[in-house]
Structure formats: C-alpha cells, structure tokens
mmCIF file of C-alpha atoms and ligand atoms in Angstrom:
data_model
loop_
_atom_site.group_PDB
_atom_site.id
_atom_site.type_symbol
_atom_site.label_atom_id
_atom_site.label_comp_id
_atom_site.label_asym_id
_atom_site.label_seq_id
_atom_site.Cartn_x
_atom_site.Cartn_y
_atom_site.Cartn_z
ATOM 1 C CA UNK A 1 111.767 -19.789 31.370
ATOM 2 C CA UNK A 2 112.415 -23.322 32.036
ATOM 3 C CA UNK A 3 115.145 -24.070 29.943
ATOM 4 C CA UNK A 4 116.050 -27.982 30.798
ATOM 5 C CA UNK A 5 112.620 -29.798 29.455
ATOM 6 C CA UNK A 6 111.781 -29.396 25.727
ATOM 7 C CA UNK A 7 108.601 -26.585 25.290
ATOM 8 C CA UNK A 8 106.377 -25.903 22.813
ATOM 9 C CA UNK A 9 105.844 -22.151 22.083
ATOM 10 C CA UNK A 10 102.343 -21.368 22.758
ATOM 11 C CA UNK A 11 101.994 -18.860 19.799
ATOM 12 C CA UNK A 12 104.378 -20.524 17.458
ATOM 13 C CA UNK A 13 104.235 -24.259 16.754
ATOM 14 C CA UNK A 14 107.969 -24.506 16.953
ATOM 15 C CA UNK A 15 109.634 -26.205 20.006
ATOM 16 C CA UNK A 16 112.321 -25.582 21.555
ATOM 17 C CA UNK A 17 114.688 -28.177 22.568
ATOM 18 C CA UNK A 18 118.111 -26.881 25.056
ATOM 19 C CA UNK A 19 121.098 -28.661 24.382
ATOM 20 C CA UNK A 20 121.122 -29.090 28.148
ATOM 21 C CA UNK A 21 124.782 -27.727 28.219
ATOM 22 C CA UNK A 22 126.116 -23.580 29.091
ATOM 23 C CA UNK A 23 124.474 -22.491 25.637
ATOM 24 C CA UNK A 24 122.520 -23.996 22.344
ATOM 25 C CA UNK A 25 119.120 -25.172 21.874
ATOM 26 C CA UNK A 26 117.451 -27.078 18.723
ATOM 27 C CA UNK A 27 114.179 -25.798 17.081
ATOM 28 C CA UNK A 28 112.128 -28.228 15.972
ATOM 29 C CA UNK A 29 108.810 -27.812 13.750
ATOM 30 C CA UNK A 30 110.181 -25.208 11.614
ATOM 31 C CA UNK A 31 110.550 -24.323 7.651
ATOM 32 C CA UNK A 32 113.227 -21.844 7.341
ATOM 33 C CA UNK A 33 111.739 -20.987 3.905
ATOM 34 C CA UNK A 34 107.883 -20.295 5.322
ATOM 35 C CA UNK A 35 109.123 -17.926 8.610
ATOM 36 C CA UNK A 36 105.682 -16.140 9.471
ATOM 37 C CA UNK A 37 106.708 -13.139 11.616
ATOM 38 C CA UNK A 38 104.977 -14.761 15.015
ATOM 39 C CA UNK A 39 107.310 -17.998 14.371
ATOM 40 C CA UNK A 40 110.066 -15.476 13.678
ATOM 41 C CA UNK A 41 109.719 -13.587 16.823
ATOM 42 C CA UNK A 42 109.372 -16.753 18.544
ATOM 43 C CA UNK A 43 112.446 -17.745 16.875
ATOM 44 C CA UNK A 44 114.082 -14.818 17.964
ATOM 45 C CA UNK A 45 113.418 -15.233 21.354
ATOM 46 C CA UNK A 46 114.795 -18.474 21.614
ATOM 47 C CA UNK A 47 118.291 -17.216 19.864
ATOM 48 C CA UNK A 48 118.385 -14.609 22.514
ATOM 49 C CA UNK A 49 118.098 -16.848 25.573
ATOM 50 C CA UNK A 50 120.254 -19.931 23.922
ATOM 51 C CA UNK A 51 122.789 -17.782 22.137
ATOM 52 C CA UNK A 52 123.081 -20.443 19.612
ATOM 53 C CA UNK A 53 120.211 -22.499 17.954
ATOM 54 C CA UNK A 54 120.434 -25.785 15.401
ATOM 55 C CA UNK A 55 117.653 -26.439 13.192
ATOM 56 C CA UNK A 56 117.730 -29.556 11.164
ATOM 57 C CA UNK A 57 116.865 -31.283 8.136
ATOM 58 C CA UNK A 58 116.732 -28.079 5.790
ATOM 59 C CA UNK A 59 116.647 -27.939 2.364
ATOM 60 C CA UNK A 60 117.682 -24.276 1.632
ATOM 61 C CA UNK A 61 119.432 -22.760 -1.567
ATOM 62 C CA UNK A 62 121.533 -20.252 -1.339
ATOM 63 C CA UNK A 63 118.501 -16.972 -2.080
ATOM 64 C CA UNK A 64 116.809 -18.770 0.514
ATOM 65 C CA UNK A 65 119.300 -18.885 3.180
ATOM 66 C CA UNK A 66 119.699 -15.152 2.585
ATOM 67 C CA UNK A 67 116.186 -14.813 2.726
ATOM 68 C CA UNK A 68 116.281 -16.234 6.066
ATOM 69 C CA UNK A 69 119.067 -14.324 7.426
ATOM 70 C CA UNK A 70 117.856 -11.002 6.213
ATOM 71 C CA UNK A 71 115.067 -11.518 9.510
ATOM 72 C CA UNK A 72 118.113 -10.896 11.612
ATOM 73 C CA UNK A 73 118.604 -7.514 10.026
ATOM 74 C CA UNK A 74 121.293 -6.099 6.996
ATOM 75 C CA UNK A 75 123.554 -9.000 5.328
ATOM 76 C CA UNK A 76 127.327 -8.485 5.314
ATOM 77 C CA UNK A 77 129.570 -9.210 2.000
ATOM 78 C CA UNK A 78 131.593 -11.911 2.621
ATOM 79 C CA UNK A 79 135.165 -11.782 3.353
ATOM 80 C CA UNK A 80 137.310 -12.655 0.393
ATOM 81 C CA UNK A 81 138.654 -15.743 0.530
ATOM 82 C CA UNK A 82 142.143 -17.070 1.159
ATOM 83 C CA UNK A 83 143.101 -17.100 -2.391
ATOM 84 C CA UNK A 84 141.465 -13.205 -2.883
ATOM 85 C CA UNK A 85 138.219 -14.517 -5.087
ATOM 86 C CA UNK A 86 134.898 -14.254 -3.761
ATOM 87 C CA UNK A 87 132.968 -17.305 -3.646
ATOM 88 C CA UNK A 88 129.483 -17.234 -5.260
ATOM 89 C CA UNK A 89 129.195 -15.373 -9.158
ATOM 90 C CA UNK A 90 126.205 -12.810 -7.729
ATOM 91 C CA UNK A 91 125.592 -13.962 -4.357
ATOM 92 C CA UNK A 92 128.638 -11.793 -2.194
ATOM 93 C CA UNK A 93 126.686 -12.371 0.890
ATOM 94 C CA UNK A 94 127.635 -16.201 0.743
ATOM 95 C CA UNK A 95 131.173 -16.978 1.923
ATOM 96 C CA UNK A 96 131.808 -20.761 1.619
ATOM 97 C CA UNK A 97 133.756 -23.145 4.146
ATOM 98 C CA UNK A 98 135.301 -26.206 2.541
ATOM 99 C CA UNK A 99 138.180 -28.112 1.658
ATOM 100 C CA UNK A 100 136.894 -28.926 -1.719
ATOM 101 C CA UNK A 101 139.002 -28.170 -4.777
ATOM 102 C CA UNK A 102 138.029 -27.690 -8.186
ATOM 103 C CA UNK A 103 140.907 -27.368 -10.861
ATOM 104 C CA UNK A 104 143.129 -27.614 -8.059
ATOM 105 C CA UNK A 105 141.936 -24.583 -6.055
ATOM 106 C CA UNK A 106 139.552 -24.573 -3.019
ATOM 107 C CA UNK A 107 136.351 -23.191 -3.476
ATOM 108 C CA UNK A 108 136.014 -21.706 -0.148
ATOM 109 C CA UNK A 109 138.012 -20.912 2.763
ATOM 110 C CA UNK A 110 139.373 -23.053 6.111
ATOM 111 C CA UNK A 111 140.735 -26.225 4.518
ATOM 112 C CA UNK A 112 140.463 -29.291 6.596
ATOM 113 C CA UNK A 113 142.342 -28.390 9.451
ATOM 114 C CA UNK A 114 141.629 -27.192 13.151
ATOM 115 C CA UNK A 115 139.700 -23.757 13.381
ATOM 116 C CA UNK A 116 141.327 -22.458 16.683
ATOM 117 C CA UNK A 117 138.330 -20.979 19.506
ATOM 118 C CA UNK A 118 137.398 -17.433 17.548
ATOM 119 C CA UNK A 119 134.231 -15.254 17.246
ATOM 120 C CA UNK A 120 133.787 -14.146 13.418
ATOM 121 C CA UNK A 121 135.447 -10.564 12.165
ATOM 122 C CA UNK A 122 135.470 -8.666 15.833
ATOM 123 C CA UNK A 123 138.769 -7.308 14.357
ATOM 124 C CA UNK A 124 136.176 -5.030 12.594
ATOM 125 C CA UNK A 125 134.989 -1.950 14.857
ATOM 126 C CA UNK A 126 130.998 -3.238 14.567
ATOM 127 C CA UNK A 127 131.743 -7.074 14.335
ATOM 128 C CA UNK A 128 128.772 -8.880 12.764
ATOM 129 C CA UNK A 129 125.626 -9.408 15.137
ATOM 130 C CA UNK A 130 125.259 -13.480 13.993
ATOM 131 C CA UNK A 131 126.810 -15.937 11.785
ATOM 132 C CA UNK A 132 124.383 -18.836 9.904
ATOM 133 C CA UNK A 133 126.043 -21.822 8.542
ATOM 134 C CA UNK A 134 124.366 -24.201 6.473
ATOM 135 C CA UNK A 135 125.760 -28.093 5.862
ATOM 136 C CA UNK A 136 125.446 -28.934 2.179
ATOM 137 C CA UNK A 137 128.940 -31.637 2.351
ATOM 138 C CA UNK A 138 129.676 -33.310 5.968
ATOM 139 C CA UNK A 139 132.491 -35.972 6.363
ATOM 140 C CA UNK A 140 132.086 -39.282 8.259
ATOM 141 C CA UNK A 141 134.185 -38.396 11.187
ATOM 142 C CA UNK A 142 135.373 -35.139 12.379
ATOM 143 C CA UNK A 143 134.460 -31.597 11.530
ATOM 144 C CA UNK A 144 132.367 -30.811 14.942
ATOM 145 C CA UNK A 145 132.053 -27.324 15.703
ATOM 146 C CA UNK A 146 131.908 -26.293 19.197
ATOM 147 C CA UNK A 147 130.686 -23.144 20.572
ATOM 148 C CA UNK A 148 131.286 -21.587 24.306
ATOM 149 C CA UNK A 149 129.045 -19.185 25.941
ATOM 150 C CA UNK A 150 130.987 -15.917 27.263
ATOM 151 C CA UNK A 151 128.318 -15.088 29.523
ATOM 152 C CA UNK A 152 128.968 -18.339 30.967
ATOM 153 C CA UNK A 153 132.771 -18.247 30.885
ATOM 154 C CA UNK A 154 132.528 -14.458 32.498
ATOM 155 C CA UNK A 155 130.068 -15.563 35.598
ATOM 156 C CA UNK A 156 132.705 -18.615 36.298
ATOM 157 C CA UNK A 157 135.315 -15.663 37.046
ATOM 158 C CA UNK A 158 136.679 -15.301 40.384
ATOM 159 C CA UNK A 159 135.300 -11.573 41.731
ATOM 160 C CA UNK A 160 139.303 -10.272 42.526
ATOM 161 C CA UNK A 161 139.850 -11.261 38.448
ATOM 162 C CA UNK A 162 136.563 -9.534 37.758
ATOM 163 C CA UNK A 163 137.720 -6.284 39.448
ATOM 164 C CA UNK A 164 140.909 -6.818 37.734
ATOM 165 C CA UNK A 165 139.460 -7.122 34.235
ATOM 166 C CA UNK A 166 136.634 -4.125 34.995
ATOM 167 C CA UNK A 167 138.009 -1.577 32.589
ATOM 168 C CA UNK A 168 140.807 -3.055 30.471
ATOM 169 C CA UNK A 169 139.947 -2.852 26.644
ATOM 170 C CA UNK A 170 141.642 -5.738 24.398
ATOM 171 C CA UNK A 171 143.013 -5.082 20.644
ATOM 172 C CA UNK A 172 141.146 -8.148 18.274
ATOM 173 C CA UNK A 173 143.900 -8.875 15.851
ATOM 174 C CA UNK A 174 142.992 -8.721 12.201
ATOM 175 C CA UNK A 175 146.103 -10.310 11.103
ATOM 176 C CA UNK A 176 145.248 -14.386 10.510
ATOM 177 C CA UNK A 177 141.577 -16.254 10.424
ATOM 178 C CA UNK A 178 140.804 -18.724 12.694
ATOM 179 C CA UNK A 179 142.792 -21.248 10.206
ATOM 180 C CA UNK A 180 145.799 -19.481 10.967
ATOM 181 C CA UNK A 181 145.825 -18.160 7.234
ATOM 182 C CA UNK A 182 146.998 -14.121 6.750
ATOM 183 C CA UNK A 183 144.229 -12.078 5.866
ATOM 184 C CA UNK A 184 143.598 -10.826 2.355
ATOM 185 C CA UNK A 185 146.486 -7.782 2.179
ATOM 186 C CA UNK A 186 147.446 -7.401 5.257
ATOM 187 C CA UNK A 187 151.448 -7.523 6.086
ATOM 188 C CA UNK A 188 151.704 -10.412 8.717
ATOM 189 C CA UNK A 189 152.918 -9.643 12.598
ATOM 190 C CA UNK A 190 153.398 -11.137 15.631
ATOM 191 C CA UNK A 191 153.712 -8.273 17.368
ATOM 192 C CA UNK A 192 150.463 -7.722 19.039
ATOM 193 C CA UNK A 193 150.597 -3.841 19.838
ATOM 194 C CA UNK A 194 151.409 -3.178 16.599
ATOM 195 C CA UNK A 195 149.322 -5.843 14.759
ATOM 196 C CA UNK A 196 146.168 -4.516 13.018
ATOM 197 C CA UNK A 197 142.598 -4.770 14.695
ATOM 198 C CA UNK A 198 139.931 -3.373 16.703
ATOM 199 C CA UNK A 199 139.758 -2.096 20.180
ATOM 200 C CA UNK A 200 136.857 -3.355 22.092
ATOM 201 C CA UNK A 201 136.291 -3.774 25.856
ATOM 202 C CA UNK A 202 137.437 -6.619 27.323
ATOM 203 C CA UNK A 203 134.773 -6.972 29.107
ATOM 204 C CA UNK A 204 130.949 -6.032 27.398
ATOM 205 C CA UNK A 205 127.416 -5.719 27.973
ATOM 206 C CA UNK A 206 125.291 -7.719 25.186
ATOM 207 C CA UNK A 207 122.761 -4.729 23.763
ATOM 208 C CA UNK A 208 119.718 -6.771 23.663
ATOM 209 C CA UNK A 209 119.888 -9.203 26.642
ATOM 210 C CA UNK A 210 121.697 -7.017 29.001
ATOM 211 C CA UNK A 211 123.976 -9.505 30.271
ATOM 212 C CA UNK A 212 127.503 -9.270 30.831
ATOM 213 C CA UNK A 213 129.922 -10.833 28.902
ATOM 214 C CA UNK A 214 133.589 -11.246 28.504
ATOM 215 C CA UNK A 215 134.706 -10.345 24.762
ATOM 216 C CA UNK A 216 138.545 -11.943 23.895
ATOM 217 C CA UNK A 217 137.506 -12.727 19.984
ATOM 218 C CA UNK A 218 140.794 -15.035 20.097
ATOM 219 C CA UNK A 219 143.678 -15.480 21.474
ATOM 220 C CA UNK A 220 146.794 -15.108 18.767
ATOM 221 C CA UNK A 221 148.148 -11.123 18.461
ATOM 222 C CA UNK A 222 145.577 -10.415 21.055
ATOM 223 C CA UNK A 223 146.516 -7.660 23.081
ATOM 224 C CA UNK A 224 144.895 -5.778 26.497
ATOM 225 C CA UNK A 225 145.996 -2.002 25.761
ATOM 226 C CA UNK A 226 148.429 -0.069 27.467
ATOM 227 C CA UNK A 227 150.145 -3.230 29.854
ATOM 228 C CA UNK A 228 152.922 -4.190 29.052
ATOM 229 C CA UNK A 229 153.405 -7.387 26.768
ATOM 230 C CA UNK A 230 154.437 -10.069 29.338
ATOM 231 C CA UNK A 231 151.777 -8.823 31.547
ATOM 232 C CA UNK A 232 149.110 -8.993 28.523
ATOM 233 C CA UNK A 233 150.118 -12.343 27.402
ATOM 234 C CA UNK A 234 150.220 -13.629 31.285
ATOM 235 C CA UNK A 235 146.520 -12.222 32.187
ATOM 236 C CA UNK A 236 145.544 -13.432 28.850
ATOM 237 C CA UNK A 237 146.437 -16.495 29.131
ATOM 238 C CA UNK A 238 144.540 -16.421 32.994
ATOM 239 C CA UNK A 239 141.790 -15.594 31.047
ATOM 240 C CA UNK A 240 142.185 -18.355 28.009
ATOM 241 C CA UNK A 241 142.010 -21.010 30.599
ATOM 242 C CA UNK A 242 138.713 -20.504 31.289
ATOM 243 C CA UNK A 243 137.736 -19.862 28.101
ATOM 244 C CA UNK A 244 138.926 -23.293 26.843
ATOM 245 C CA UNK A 245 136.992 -25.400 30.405
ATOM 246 C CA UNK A 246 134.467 -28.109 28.411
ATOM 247 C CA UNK A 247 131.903 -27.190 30.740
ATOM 248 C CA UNK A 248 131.029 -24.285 29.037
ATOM 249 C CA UNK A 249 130.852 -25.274 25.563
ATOM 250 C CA UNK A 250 128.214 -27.369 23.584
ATOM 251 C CA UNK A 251 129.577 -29.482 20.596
ATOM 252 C CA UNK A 252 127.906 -29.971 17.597
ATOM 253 C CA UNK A 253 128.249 -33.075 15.499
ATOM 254 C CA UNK A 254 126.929 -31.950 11.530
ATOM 255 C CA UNK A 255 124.232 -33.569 9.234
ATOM 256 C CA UNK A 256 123.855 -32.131 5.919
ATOM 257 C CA UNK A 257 120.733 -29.880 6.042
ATOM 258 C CA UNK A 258 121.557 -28.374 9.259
ATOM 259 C CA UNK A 259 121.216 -24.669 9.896
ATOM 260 C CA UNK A 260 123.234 -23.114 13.045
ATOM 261 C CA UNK A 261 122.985 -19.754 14.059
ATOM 262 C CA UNK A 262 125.213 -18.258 16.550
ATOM 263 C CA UNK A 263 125.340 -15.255 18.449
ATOM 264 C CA UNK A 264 128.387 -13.745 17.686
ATOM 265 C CA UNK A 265 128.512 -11.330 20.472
ATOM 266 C CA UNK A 266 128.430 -13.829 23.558
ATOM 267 C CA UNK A 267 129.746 -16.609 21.451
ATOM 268 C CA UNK A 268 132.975 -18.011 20.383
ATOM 269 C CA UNK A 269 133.449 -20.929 17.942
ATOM 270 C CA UNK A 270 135.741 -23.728 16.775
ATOM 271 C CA UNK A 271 136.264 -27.063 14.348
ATOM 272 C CA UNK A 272 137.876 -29.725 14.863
ATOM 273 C CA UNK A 273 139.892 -30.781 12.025
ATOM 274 C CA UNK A 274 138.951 -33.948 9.688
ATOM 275 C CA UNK A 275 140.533 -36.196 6.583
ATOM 276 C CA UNK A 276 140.995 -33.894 3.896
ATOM 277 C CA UNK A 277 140.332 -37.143 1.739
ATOM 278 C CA UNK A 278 136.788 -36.331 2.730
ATOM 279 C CA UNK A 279 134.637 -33.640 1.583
ATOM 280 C CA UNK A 280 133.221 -31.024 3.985
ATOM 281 C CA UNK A 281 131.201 -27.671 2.597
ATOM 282 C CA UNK A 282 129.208 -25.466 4.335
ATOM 283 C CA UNK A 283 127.718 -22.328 2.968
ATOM 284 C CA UNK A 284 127.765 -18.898 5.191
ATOM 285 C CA UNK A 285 125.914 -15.666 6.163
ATOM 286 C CA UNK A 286 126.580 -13.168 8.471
ATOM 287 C CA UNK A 287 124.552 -10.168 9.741
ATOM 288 C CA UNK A 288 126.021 -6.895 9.696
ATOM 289 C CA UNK A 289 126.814 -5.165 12.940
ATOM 290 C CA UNK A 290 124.793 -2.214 13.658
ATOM 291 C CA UNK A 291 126.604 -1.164 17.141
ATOM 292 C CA UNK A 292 130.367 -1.199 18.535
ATOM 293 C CA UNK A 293 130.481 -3.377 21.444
ATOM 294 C CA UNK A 294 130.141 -1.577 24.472
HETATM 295 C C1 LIG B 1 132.839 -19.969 10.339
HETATM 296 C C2 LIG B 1 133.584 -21.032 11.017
HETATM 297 C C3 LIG B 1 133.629 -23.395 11.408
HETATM 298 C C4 LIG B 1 133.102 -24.606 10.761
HETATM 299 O O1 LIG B 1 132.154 -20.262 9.351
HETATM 300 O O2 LIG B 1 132.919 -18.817 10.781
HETATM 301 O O3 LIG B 1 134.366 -20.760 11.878
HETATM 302 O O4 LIG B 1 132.634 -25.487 11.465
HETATM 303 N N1 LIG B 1 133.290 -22.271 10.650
HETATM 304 O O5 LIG B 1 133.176 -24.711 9.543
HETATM 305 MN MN1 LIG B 2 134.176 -18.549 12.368
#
C-alpha cells in the first residue's frame, strides 16, 4: 500500500491520511456512531498497517464510545483509580484521565504531570489488545501525547544486539503507572526481580500482522530475567536509547472531539505535562487481551 499520499478506500468512503512519520494515520469521512461493518473492516485495516489512527471532530458519549470499541472485540473494566474509586456510576469500562477536581478530589487518574514512555497494563499476563481515548477537556498548551512504533524501534537495531536480545524475556513491572503513582494495593519496590509483573518476551511477534516487534512496556522496575541486575539495567538502558530516538515517534497535539486508537502491542505512549491551572479530561477504553504475547 502506498502509505505517504492520502487514499480513499475504494469500498469505504473513509480516507486515510499517514501522519507521514514511523507510525499514525488520520481517518477522515467517518461517524464513529454509524460504523457499517465494510467501513469497519476498512477501518480495521488501516489500524493494522498504521498502528495508531486519529479521527477527529467526534461527538461521542460515553455508551457510544463503548459502542465503538466493542468492534475491536471484549471491553476491559477499568483500572481503579489512584484514589481506589472507579470513575463512571455504571459505566466500569470508562477509566477517566484528568487533572480535574471536584470537592477537592480528582475525578480521574494522571494529574497534570509527565506520563513517562509506557504501553497500557502489559504488567498483566494478556495486556489489552488497544487503548481509545477520547478528548472531552484539552488545555491551551501542553498535554501532547506521543506514540513510538516498536516495529520501527526493533528494525533500527543493530543485527549483533538483535542476536543478543533473540531469547531474553523481560519482567513488566506492575508496581507504579506511567505517572509514577503506586498501583491500587500493591506494596511499592524498587527492586526489579522481586517487583510484581508479568513475564513477556522481550522480543515478540504481533499475532495479526506478523511483524516483529520489540516489547519493553517501560522502563522503571523493568527487569530481563535471569541476568544479573547491573547487566539488566546496562542492556536496558542500550535498549531505552533507541526507544526514546524522535524519529520513531509521531506526536499528537489534542482538539476536543478527537478519538485515538492505539495499538497497544507495537505501541508505546507518553504526555507531556501541562498547567494544572488548566483543565485537561479525556475519557478511556481499552480492549481486553485475548492472547499472551508471544
Ligand atoms: C492512557 C494514557 C496519556 C494521555 O490513557 O493510557 O497514557 O495523553 N494517557 O492522557
Ligand atoms: Mn497509557
């Protein structure tokens, strides 16, 4: 497919716009709330070949952005938030990012501050397929989210670090979110091999492109099994400076009524911080894993 000039599906009347960078494309000429199925699979096609689409100027209430999500397959419950509530009376499948606070407590998770490079929940043994976000508050400045394409970041390897990397597996720590809050009860650590989390290959194949992929999930209490520490944190941090290179990453600067899904599984994600004077909320869904990365 030619990926660098904008095309318009032949089946579908969506089109399909590439951000032109490693990963992320826009979709343009689209309802989320009137999906027939030959828009959806066109849809669907374009998520697995951009990893990470944006579709603007939304208007989508909470039933519908489940609605919508529920095409990707099973919904996940939402992970309680950082004060152990769940967000929306009814709705557990919508977890909420803001800094807003009502009665003096926030009404959804991440504050205002930096959310450090991360893929969501891949602590979990079948981390979530997809994430959607949906912008309901943005601030004037600050608050992009960037995303980085692990296909991308594992092709830019050298071949001796490839052969290096071949069969390690790496422990996801389940210890802080990507705010660098502790988790609802969990006893904080810094020790990485005895931190809580999953064990996942390091490196992975994604189950419905077929690519190859390299999975870290994030970097603090990370840990590749069986070496020992200083070796772990030193290849690690080999690894990390790829990871963190601009030139594979696409940043994304928010309107309200903009919808991005991301690919979990080949993705990894982060927000710059912004004024906490301002107001930024977002509302979340996230599709349930159905396989252990592999
Ligand atoms: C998330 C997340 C970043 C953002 O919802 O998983 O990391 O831009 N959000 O709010
Ligand atoms: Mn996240």
């Amino acid at each position: 497919m030619d990926i660098d000039t904008p095309r318009a599906d032949e089946s579908a009347s969506l089109t399909i716009v590439p951000t032109g960078r490693a990963l992320g494309a826009e979709v343009r000429n689209i309802d989320l709330k009137r999906l027939d199925d030959r828009t959806f699979a066109a849809f669907l096609h374009a998520f697995h070949a951009h990893s990470v689409l944006l579709v603007r100027g939304q208007t989508l209430s909470d039933q519908d952005l489940i609605a919508f999500s529920r095409r990707f397959g099973e919904l996940d419950w939402a992970p309680v938030q950082e004060n152990g509530r769940r967000f929306v009376e009814g709705l557990p499948e919508i977890y909420i990012v803001s800094n807003v606070k009502q009665n003096g407590e926030a009404i959804g998770s991440l504050g205002s501050g930096e959310a450090v490079w991360h893929t969501d929940m891949s602590y979990l043994d079948m981390p979530p397929i997809a994430s959607a976000l949906y912008a309901l508050e943005i601030p004037p400045v600050g608050g992009n989210t960037s995303f980085c394409s692990m296909y991308a970041i594992y092709d830019a390897l050298p071949d001796e670090l490839k052969r290096r990397i071949a069969d390690l597996k790496i422990k996801h720590d389940g210890t802080y979110n990507s705010g660098g809050f502790v988790r609802q009860g969990v006893t904080p650590t810094d020790d990485p091999r005895t931190s809580p989390g999953a064990v996942h290959p390091l490196v992975c194949i994604h189950p419905d492109t077929g690519r190859r992929m390299l999975y870290l999930g994030r970097r603090r209490n990370a840990y590749l099994v069986g070496l020992e520490l200083s070796q772990s944190e030193a290849l690690l941090d080999e690894l990390w400076t790829y990871a963190a290179r601009p030139d594979f990453s696409w940043e994304h600067v928010w309107q309200v009524g903009d919808l991005v899904i991301w690919d979990n599984r080949c993705t990894m994600h982060r927000r710059d911080p912004f004024d906490d004077n301002s107001r930024r909320t977002m509302h979340r869904t996230q599709i349930k894993g159905t396989a252990r990365p592999a």
